[in-house]
Amino acid sequence: MSTYDAAADADFLNHTLDELTKHVFYSDIGSEYAPELGDKELKKAAWASSVLAGSPDDEHQKKALATAVLLYITQDEGQRQLYRKFLYTVLSRLGSLPSAQSLTDGTAKEDVDSIQDFEGTLLDAELDAAEEYHRLDDGTVLTRFQQQIWNNLDKKYVVFSGPTSSGKSFLMRRYIEHRVTNDDTFQAIYLVPSRALISEVSADFREEIGDQIDVRTNAHLDDAGESFLLVLTPERCLQLFDYEQSDKVDIDLIFLDEIQQLEDGGRGPLFENVLENLESVWQNAQIIAAGPFIDNPSSSLEEIVHGDASDIKTIFNPVFQLQARFTFRKYSDVIDVEVKSASGSILNLEVDRPTGLSYSTIKTNKKQTIRKFIETFGREDQSLVYAKSQAAAENMAEGIAESRSNQSSPETEGLLEYLRRSIHKEYALVDTIQRGVAFHHASVPQIARDEIENLYRNEELDTIACTSTLLQGVNLPAEKMYIIDPGMGRNKTLSDFELQNLIGRVGRVGSKLYGTIYYIDREDDEWSEGKLDKTVEKEVTSATSSALLEKQDELREKIATANTNEIDDAGLRYTTILLRNRYIKDRESVKPYLRQKGVQEREAEEIVSKLDSGLPKLGIPEKILKKNPTVDPVLQNRLYENVLSSTSPWEVETNNLRETFFQVTRRLNIIFNFVADPEEGIESTPAEETRAYNFNHLSYTAYHWLSERNYSEMIELRKQALEQDNINSVIKELMRIINTDVRYVLVKYYKILCDILGEIDDYENYFMLNFDKRLERGSYDSGRLQLMDLGIDRSIALDLDVPESDDEDELRSSLREQMSQHSPVYRRHLLRNGVIPKEENTKE
């Protein structure tokens, strides 16, 4: 047994950790507990922790961190300074330098004492050397994990995996800043899984390096300079292939965030296709990917790229987390509690059941349960409440808020004004925010989400009820998280991997020393049983590989002749479409691709043979298929032939917008069947992508969106049309239709139409050539679109005067002058996105 193993298994250490864990747990819920520990035992535990801090083993490091944190936070004022210095030492030895620096107030590092009675000068020298090793040229101090990644960033292919709070995104921002500063020219793509993350990531980059490089959220580069950073979803990235022959575009770096998205049946094949094509066009580009708790980081990337990838992974979380499972029993006045000790043991405890909480309450009224839990066990903490759906998140937030008095502050007034005027005065978010609570999900307008996140970070809001949008990388550091239902959407349940990723949001490097997760359970439905013991690393298998290996018989049957709209399984459907596209582009590449994916020789040959015999000859240019890889090429070809025969039936006219928009949309639906249309005999299909009830429902919403109707107008129109009284349901459903049906599904098919028109010689209807972009943005006015190109959200751009100037400096100057007429929310939004300079708004 090694010294490290002996220290980790020492009874005195584990007993101390159990006692300190109990102390923290009871303190967290407002009770008292006196640990059965003397000063000698504490110092012995500290000694063992200092030994474990030097171990290369992640589990040893986690125990060292937990010991140091627990010793520090459980001591009285007389001993706290000593253990604060000790915590600083352990954090430094663990390579968690940012957390160590956050402890420094001018004394911790200047007068570090060791409990082991080392010479202070020697320890000072050790810590100084460690900090210097992890310090970048610009003064940024990295963690050990970040430093390991940094040391590998000279490789062409790099992929790294670590817990949510390990600082992966922070490191990539520093690396991109380093390249921008040191390279003569630099062009990069930062791929994110959602539009919400486009807003967050681009705002961070604009704030940090917006004065050094052009940060864009679209792939329109006609007016771009030599250096730029594109923050894109895979869908927006497709437009970049318009520039594959351009001398001015030579991509240096491609970064794929959340690499586990490759597994998603709906969008995973698109991520894979985009990354593969980006590499084939810009072969010299460095490709970096990242994700949480990935067991096979290098192989997940090597499945797509043409080379060996360097991988760096850790399961060490630089933030200590306390996890507790509360189980309500029938007819019991106590709650059974299991607490995960830092020793690795499960502690079985009991707490008195608060008045108003019972087995029947948790079974029938989750929002009352959460409200009572927060009031009893966490009223003073920054808390997140996980909700399985948007409706559940709103219900939870309203339940938490209903017993609170109005406590709105000047800092929240700007958002409240925006919500009342731009959304609806009866929007539930207005009432909850006034009481310190918010809900956060994909159907909350982006401006409101940005403001909620900032108010929460600044502790103007103390509780947010949120959905699994947090799994997509949204950064909302919390002190406590409550989970009462592990559902995700209508029919799914959080996997152990997703749950682990979710709770990683609790506590963050450099801001919180520890975070607490409460699982709330009941007898007969103990969903969280065994969760405290699990640490999961995920082996990422792309959706295409899963379809090819697990559904091969069905794939061979459908590959050439099936109507892809009739294929139920999203992964199988999109894999079929991608293989058809690949075959048309380069028949000879299909078999090697299948073999690389693990398909046997004979089966691969059979798939190619079926494509040879069953797939019809298509006349559509390969270039169009390449830019639209997730739509069946057979159907794209049908549209292509229709448009070539006559373009006029496929043109939307500004002087007859509604009628022509409806006509063209209906013609597209006749081909692609994306929404039910009884008038044309089109019924719902397994592949139907929209939430709208029918064609008219979708088309009217899209028309109002395109016609620059603001949210409040569209909400009122929808309320009247559907005769609905529940304004929150109206808002939620409208936002879903806009974000998914209009801005994603309908735009996808209009993009194919625009790409086809763009391939017709001498076609000069500029309005139609860019119609997909107009529809996605929600405006057909070029001046308004110019504001959105600067990074201004549509809801704000609609309220601004469009300056009559093509000069960007004059445009920004005019916008700056307009800010005095508008809500502080507008000013903050323009500042956050780098539209107006910070130095002229110092009070912000």
Short mmCIF file of N, CA, C and O in Angstrom, two decimals, residues 62-160:
data_model
loop_
_atom_site.label_atom_id
_atom_site.label_comp_id
_atom_site.label_asym_id
_atom_site.label_seq_id
_atom_site.Cartn_x
_atom_site.Cartn_y
_atom_site.Cartn_z
N LYS A 62 -9.51 14.75 -4.30
CA LYS A 62 -10.84 15.16 -3.85
C LYS A 62 -10.93 15.11 -2.32
O LYS A 62 -11.51 15.99 -1.68
N LYS A 63 -10.32 14.07 -1.73
CA LYS A 63 -10.36 13.95 -0.27
C LYS A 63 -9.51 15.03 0.39
O LYS A 63 -9.90 15.58 1.44
N ALA A 64 -8.38 15.36 -0.23
CA ALA A 64 -7.54 16.45 0.31
C ALA A 64 -8.30 17.77 0.29
O ALA A 64 -8.28 18.53 1.27
N LEU A 65 -8.97 18.06 -0.83
CA LEU A 65 -9.74 19.30 -0.95
C LEU A 65 -10.85 19.33 0.09
O LEU A 65 -11.03 20.34 0.80
N ALA A 66 -11.60 18.23 0.20
CA ALA A 66 -12.73 18.19 1.14
C ALA A 66 -12.26 18.42 2.57
O ALA A 66 -12.89 19.17 3.33
N THR A 67 -11.15 17.80 2.94
CA THR A 67 -10.63 17.96 4.30
C THR A 67 -10.28 19.41 4.58
O THR A 67 -10.65 19.97 5.62
N ALA A 68 -9.55 20.02 3.67
CA ALA A 68 -9.11 21.40 3.87
C ALA A 68 -10.29 22.36 3.94
O ALA A 68 -10.33 23.27 4.78
N VAL A 69 -11.28 22.16 3.07
CA VAL A 69 -12.46 23.03 3.07
C VAL A 69 -13.25 22.85 4.36
O VAL A 69 -13.65 23.83 5.02
N LEU A 70 -13.49 21.60 4.74
CA LEU A 70 -14.27 21.34 5.94
C LEU A 70 -13.58 21.87 7.20
O LEU A 70 -14.23 22.42 8.09
N LEU A 71 -12.27 21.71 7.29
CA LEU A 71 -11.54 22.24 8.44
C LEU A 71 -11.69 23.76 8.52
O LEU A 71 -11.86 24.33 9.61
N TYR A 72 -11.64 24.41 7.38
CA TYR A 72 -11.72 25.87 7.36
C TYR A 72 -13.12 26.37 7.74
O TYR A 72 -13.28 27.24 8.60
N ILE A 73 -14.16 25.80 7.12
CA ILE A 73 -15.50 26.37 7.29
C ILE A 73 -16.16 25.98 8.61
O ILE A 73 -17.17 26.58 8.99
N THR A 74 -15.58 25.00 9.33
CA THR A 74 -16.20 24.57 10.59
C THR A 74 -15.53 25.16 11.83
O THR A 74 -15.98 24.91 12.95
N GLN A 75 -14.46 25.94 11.64
CA GLN A 75 -13.74 26.46 12.81
C GLN A 75 -14.30 27.80 13.28
O GLN A 75 -14.86 28.57 12.49
N ASP A 76 -14.12 28.06 14.57
CA ASP A 76 -14.53 29.36 15.09
C ASP A 76 -13.49 30.41 14.71
O ASP A 76 -12.44 30.09 14.13
N GLU A 77 -13.77 31.65 15.01
CA GLU A 77 -12.91 32.74 14.57
C GLU A 77 -11.48 32.58 15.08
O GLU A 77 -10.52 32.95 14.40
N GLY A 78 -11.32 32.02 16.25
CA GLY A 78 -9.98 31.88 16.82
C GLY A 78 -9.08 30.97 16.00
O GLY A 78 -7.86 31.19 15.92
N GLN A 79 -9.65 29.92 15.41
CA GLN A 79 -8.87 28.96 14.64
C GLN A 79 -8.99 29.17 13.11
O GLN A 79 -8.22 28.59 12.36
N ARG A 80 -9.97 29.97 12.71
CA ARG A 80 -10.25 30.04 11.28
C ARG A 80 -9.07 30.58 10.48
O ARG A 80 -8.79 30.11 9.37
N GLN A 81 -8.36 31.57 11.01
CA GLN A 81 -7.25 32.14 10.26
C GLN A 81 -6.16 31.10 10.00
O GLN A 81 -5.62 31.01 8.90
N LEU A 82 -5.91 30.26 10.99
CA LEU A 82 -4.91 29.20 10.83
C LEU A 82 -5.33 28.24 9.72
O LEU A 82 -4.54 27.92 8.82
N TYR A 83 -6.59 27.80 9.77
CA TYR A 83 -7.04 26.84 8.78
C TYR A 83 -7.32 27.47 7.42
O TYR A 83 -7.33 26.78 6.40
N ARG A 84 -7.49 28.74 7.43
CA ARG A 84 -7.58 29.47 6.15
C ARG A 84 -6.24 29.41 5.43
O ARG A 84 -6.16 29.17 4.22
N LYS A 85 -5.17 29.61 6.18
CA LYS A 85 -3.83 29.52 5.61
C LYS A 85 -3.55 28.10 5.14
O LYS A 85 -2.94 27.88 4.08
N PHE A 86 -4.02 27.14 5.93
CA PHE A 86 -3.82 25.75 5.54
C PHE A 86 -4.60 25.43 4.26
O PHE A 86 -4.09 24.74 3.36
N LEU A 87 -5.83 25.91 4.16
CA LEU A 87 -6.63 25.70 2.95
C LEU A 87 -5.93 26.29 1.74
O LEU A 87 -5.87 25.67 0.67
N TYR A 88 -5.38 27.48 1.92
CA TYR A 88 -4.63 28.11 0.82
C TYR A 88 -3.49 27.19 0.37
O TYR A 88 -3.25 27.00 -0.83
N THR A 89 -2.80 26.60 1.33
CA THR A 89 -1.67 25.72 1.01
C THR A 89 -2.13 24.50 0.22
O THR A 89 -1.55 24.14 -0.80
N VAL A 90 -3.20 23.85 0.69
CA VAL A 90 -3.69 22.64 0.02
C VAL A 90 -4.21 22.97 -1.38
O VAL A 90 -3.92 22.26 -2.35
N LEU A 91 -4.95 24.06 -1.50
CA LEU A 91 -5.45 24.45 -2.82
C LEU A 91 -4.29 24.69 -3.78
O LEU A 91 -4.35 24.30 -4.96
N SER A 92 -3.25 25.31 -3.29
CA SER A 92 -2.09 25.58 -4.14
C SER A 92 -1.42 24.27 -4.56
O SER A 92 -1.04 24.09 -5.72
N ARG A 93 -1.27 23.35 -3.61
CA ARG A 93 -0.64 22.05 -3.95
C ARG A 93 -1.50 21.23 -4.90
O ARG A 93 -0.99 20.45 -5.70
N LEU A 94 -2.81 21.41 -4.82
CA LEU A 94 -3.71 20.70 -5.73
C LEU A 94 -3.73 21.34 -7.12
O LEU A 94 -4.33 20.79 -8.04
N GLY A 95 -3.11 22.49 -7.22
CA GLY A 95 -3.15 23.19 -8.50
C GLY A 95 -4.40 24.01 -8.68
O GLY A 95 -4.68 24.51 -9.77
N SER A 96 -5.21 24.19 -7.62
CA SER A 96 -6.42 25.02 -7.70
C SER A 96 -6.06 26.46 -7.34
O SER A 96 -6.54 27.03 -6.36
N LEU A 97 -5.16 27.03 -8.14
CA LEU A 97 -4.63 28.36 -7.83
C LEU A 97 -5.69 29.46 -7.86
O LEU A 97 -5.65 30.37 -7.03
N PRO A 98 -6.67 29.43 -8.79
CA PRO A 98 -7.69 30.49 -8.75
C PRO A 98 -8.47 30.49 -7.44
O PRO A 98 -8.74 31.56 -6.89
N SER A 99 -8.82 29.31 -6.93
CA SER A 99 -9.52 29.25 -5.64
C SER A 99 -8.62 29.74 -4.53
O SER A 99 -9.06 30.46 -3.62
N ALA A 100 -7.34 29.37 -4.58
CA ALA A 100 -6.39 29.82 -3.55
C ALA A 100 -6.27 31.34 -3.58
O ALA A 100 -6.27 31.99 -2.53
N GLN A 101 -6.19 31.90 -4.77
CA GLN A 101 -6.06 33.36 -4.88
C GLN A 101 -7.27 34.08 -4.31
O GLN A 101 -7.16 35.17 -3.75
N SER A 102 -8.46 33.46 -4.46
CA SER A 102 -9.67 34.12 -3.96
C SER A 102 -9.67 34.22 -2.44
O SER A 102 -10.42 35.01 -1.86
N LEU A 103 -8.84 33.41 -1.77
CA LEU A 103 -8.74 33.48 -0.30
C LEU A 103 -7.82 34.60 0.17
O LEU A 103 -7.85 34.99 1.32
N THR A 104 -6.97 35.07 -0.74
CA THR A 104 -5.92 36.00 -0.33
C THR A 104 -6.48 37.38 -0.05
O THR A 104 -7.15 37.98 -0.87
N ASP A 105 -6.22 37.87 1.16
CA ASP A 105 -6.62 39.24 1.49
C ASP A 105 -5.42 40.07 1.91
O ASP A 105 -5.54 41.10 2.56
N GLY A 106 -4.22 39.58 1.54
CA GLY A 106 -3.02 40.29 1.94
C GLY A 106 -2.32 39.65 3.11
O GLY A 106 -1.23 40.03 3.46
N THR A 107 -2.97 38.64 3.74
CA THR A 107 -2.32 37.98 4.87
C THR A 107 -2.08 36.50 4.61
O THR A 107 -1.08 35.95 5.05
N ALA A 108 -3.00 35.84 3.91
CA ALA A 108 -2.91 34.39 3.77
C ALA A 108 -1.62 33.96 3.12
O ALA A 108 -1.02 32.98 3.50
N LYS A 109 -1.14 34.71 2.13
CA LYS A 109 0.06 34.28 1.43
C LYS A 109 1.30 34.93 2.03
O LYS A 109 2.39 34.40 1.93
N GLU A 110 1.11 36.07 2.65
CA GLU A 110 2.28 36.75 3.20
C GLU A 110 2.80 36.04 4.45
O GLU A 110 3.97 36.10 4.78
N ASP A 111 1.92 35.35 5.17
CA ASP A 111 2.33 34.75 6.44
C ASP A 111 1.77 33.35 6.56
O ASP A 111 1.06 33.01 7.50
N VAL A 112 2.06 32.51 5.56
CA VAL A 112 1.53 31.15 5.55
C VAL A 112 2.22 30.32 6.61
O VAL A 112 3.43 30.20 6.63
N ASP A 113 1.43 29.75 7.51
CA ASP A 113 1.95 28.81 8.52
C ASP A 113 1.52 27.41 8.13
O ASP A 113 0.44 27.21 7.63
N SER A 114 2.37 26.47 8.38
CA SER A 114 2.02 25.08 8.13
C SER A 114 1.73 24.40 9.44
O SER A 114 2.47 24.55 10.42
N ILE A 115 0.66 23.63 9.47
CA ILE A 115 0.33 22.86 10.66
C ILE A 115 1.41 21.83 10.94
O ILE A 115 1.58 21.36 12.05
N GLN A 116 2.19 21.49 9.88
CA GLN A 116 3.23 20.49 10.06
C GLN A 116 4.55 21.11 10.54
O GLN A 116 5.56 20.44 10.57
N ASP A 117 4.53 22.40 10.86
CA ASP A 117 5.71 23.09 11.37
C ASP A 117 6.87 23.12 10.37
O ASP A 117 8.03 23.08 10.76
N PHE A 118 6.54 23.15 9.07
CA PHE A 118 7.59 23.38 8.09
C PHE A 118 8.09 24.80 8.24
O PHE A 118 7.42 25.67 8.77
N GLU A 119 9.31 25.03 7.76
CA GLU A 119 9.82 26.40 7.75
C GLU A 119 8.96 27.24 6.81
O GLU A 119 8.73 26.85 5.66
N GLY A 120 8.51 28.37 7.30
CA GLY A 120 7.64 29.20 6.49
C GLY A 120 8.27 29.61 5.18
O GLY A 120 7.61 29.68 4.16
N THR A 121 9.59 29.89 5.21
CA THR A 121 10.24 30.34 3.97
C THR A 121 10.24 29.25 2.91
O THR A 121 10.09 29.51 1.73
N LEU A 122 10.40 27.96 3.35
CA LEU A 122 10.37 26.86 2.39
C LEU A 122 8.98 26.71 1.79
O LEU A 122 8.83 26.47 0.60
N LEU A 123 7.97 26.83 2.63
CA LEU A 123 6.61 26.70 2.12
C LEU A 123 6.27 27.85 1.19
O LEU A 123 5.65 27.67 0.14
N ASP A 124 6.70 29.05 1.60
CA ASP A 124 6.49 30.20 0.71
C ASP A 124 7.11 29.95 -0.65
O ASP A 124 6.52 30.24 -1.69
N ALA A 125 8.32 29.42 -0.65
CA ALA A 125 9.01 29.16 -1.91
C ALA A 125 8.26 28.13 -2.74
O ALA A 125 8.12 28.26 -3.96
N GLU A 126 7.75 27.07 -2.06
CA GLU A 126 6.99 26.04 -2.77
C GLU A 126 5.74 26.63 -3.43
O GLU A 126 5.45 26.39 -4.61
N LEU A 127 5.00 27.44 -2.67
CA LEU A 127 3.76 28.00 -3.19
C LEU A 127 4.02 29.03 -4.29
O LEU A 127 3.30 29.10 -5.28
N ASP A 128 5.08 29.82 -4.09
CA ASP A 128 5.44 30.79 -5.14
C ASP A 128 5.80 30.08 -6.43
O ASP A 128 5.42 30.49 -7.53
N ALA A 129 6.55 28.98 -6.33
CA ALA A 129 6.95 28.23 -7.52
C ALA A 129 5.73 27.62 -8.20
O ALA A 129 5.62 27.64 -9.43
N ALA A 130 4.80 27.08 -7.42
CA ALA A 130 3.59 26.48 -7.99
C ALA A 130 2.77 27.53 -8.71
O ALA A 130 2.29 27.32 -9.83
N GLU A 131 2.62 28.70 -8.09
CA GLU A 131 1.83 29.75 -8.71
C GLU A 131 2.48 30.25 -9.98
O GLU A 131 1.82 30.50 -10.99
N GLU A 132 3.80 30.39 -9.95
CA GLU A 132 4.51 30.88 -11.13
C GLU A 132 4.39 29.91 -12.29
O GLU A 132 4.23 30.29 -13.44
N TYR A 133 4.45 28.59 -11.98
CA TYR A 133 4.34 27.57 -13.02
C TYR A 133 2.97 27.63 -13.70
O TYR A 133 2.84 27.37 -14.89
N HIS A 134 1.93 27.95 -12.94
CA HIS A 134 0.57 27.97 -13.47
C HIS A 134 0.15 29.35 -13.96
O HIS A 134 -1.01 29.54 -14.28
N ARG A 135 1.10 30.29 -14.03
CA ARG A 135 0.75 31.65 -14.42
C ARG A 135 1.08 31.86 -15.90
O ARG A 135 2.16 31.54 -16.38
N LEU A 136 0.10 32.42 -16.65
CA LEU A 136 0.33 32.75 -18.05
C LEU A 136 1.01 34.11 -18.16
O LEU A 136 1.14 34.85 -17.18
N ASP A 137 1.43 34.43 -19.37
CA ASP A 137 2.14 35.69 -19.59
C ASP A 137 1.31 36.90 -19.20
O ASP A 137 1.84 37.94 -18.79
N ASP A 138 -0.02 36.79 -19.35
CA ASP A 138 -0.88 37.94 -19.02
C ASP A 138 -1.24 38.00 -17.54
O ASP A 138 -2.04 38.84 -17.12
N GLY A 139 -0.66 37.11 -16.73
CA GLY A 139 -0.92 37.10 -15.29
C GLY A 139 -2.00 36.15 -14.85
O GLY A 139 -2.19 35.93 -13.65
N THR A 140 -2.74 35.56 -15.80
CA THR A 140 -3.79 34.60 -15.46
C THR A 140 -3.17 33.38 -14.80
O THR A 140 -2.19 32.82 -15.29
N VAL A 141 -3.76 32.94 -13.69
CA VAL A 141 -3.28 31.75 -12.99
C VAL A 141 -4.24 30.60 -13.28
O VAL A 141 -5.45 30.73 -13.10
N LEU A 142 -3.69 29.47 -13.73
CA LEU A 142 -4.48 28.32 -14.11
C LEU A 142 -4.51 27.26 -13.01
O LEU A 142 -3.62 27.22 -12.15
N THR A 143 -5.51 26.39 -13.08
CA THR A 143 -5.50 25.20 -12.24
C THR A 143 -4.54 24.18 -12.86
O THR A 143 -4.09 24.32 -13.99
N ARG A 144 -4.25 23.12 -12.10
CA ARG A 144 -3.36 22.07 -12.62
C ARG A 144 -3.95 21.46 -13.89
O ARG A 144 -3.25 21.22 -14.87
N PHE A 145 -5.25 21.18 -13.86
CA PHE A 145 -5.93 20.61 -15.02
C PHE A 145 -5.83 21.55 -16.22
O PHE A 145 -5.51 21.15 -17.34
N GLN A 146 -6.09 22.82 -15.99
CA GLN A 146 -6.01 23.80 -17.08
C GLN A 146 -4.59 23.91 -17.61
O GLN A 146 -4.38 24.05 -18.83
N GLN A 147 -3.61 23.82 -16.73
CA GLN A 147 -2.22 23.89 -17.16
C GLN A 147 -1.86 22.69 -18.04
O GLN A 147 -1.16 22.82 -19.04
N GLN A 148 -2.36 21.51 -17.68
CA GLN A 148 -2.12 20.32 -18.50
C GLN A 148 -2.71 20.50 -19.90
O GLN A 148 -2.09 20.11 -20.90
N ILE A 149 -3.88 21.07 -19.96
CA ILE A 149 -4.49 21.34 -21.27
C ILE A 149 -3.65 22.35 -22.04
O ILE A 149 -3.34 22.15 -23.23
N TRP A 150 -3.29 23.42 -21.37
CA TRP A 150 -2.52 24.48 -22.02
C TRP A 150 -1.22 23.93 -22.63
O TRP A 150 -0.84 24.31 -23.74
N ASN A 151 -0.60 23.02 -21.92
CA ASN A 151 0.66 22.45 -22.40
C ASN A 151 0.47 21.58 -23.65
O ASN A 151 1.45 21.24 -24.31
N ASN A 152 -0.77 21.21 -23.95
CA ASN A 152 -1.06 20.38 -25.12
C ASN A 152 -1.67 21.16 -26.28
O ASN A 152 -2.00 20.57 -27.31
N LEU A 153 -1.82 22.46 -26.10
CA LEU A 153 -2.52 23.24 -27.12
C LEU A 153 -1.66 23.57 -28.33
O LEU A 153 -2.09 24.33 -29.20
N ASP A 154 -0.47 23.00 -28.40
CA ASP A 154 0.33 23.11 -29.62
C ASP A 154 0.04 21.96 -30.57
O ASP A 154 0.58 21.91 -31.68
N LYS A 155 -0.85 21.03 -30.16
CA LYS A 155 -1.20 19.89 -31.00
C LYS A 155 -2.35 20.27 -31.95
O LYS A 155 -3.11 21.19 -31.67
N LYS A 156 -2.47 19.53 -33.04
CA LYS A 156 -3.52 19.82 -34.02
C LYS A 156 -4.90 19.42 -33.51
O LYS A 156 -5.89 20.14 -33.69
N TYR A 157 -4.98 18.25 -32.88
CA TYR A 157 -6.25 17.75 -32.36
C TYR A 157 -6.13 17.57 -30.85
O TYR A 157 -5.28 16.82 -30.37
N VAL A 158 -7.00 18.25 -30.11
CA VAL A 158 -6.97 18.18 -28.65
C VAL A 158 -8.41 18.06 -28.16
O VAL A 158 -9.31 18.76 -28.64
N VAL A 159 -8.63 17.16 -27.20
CA VAL A 159 -9.94 17.06 -26.58
C VAL A 159 -9.73 16.88 -25.08
O VAL A 159 -8.83 16.16 -24.66
N PHE A 160 -10.52 17.58 -24.29
CA PHE A 160 -10.35 17.48 -22.84
C PHE A 160 -11.71 17.35 -22.15
O PHE A 160 -12.73 17.82 -22.65
#
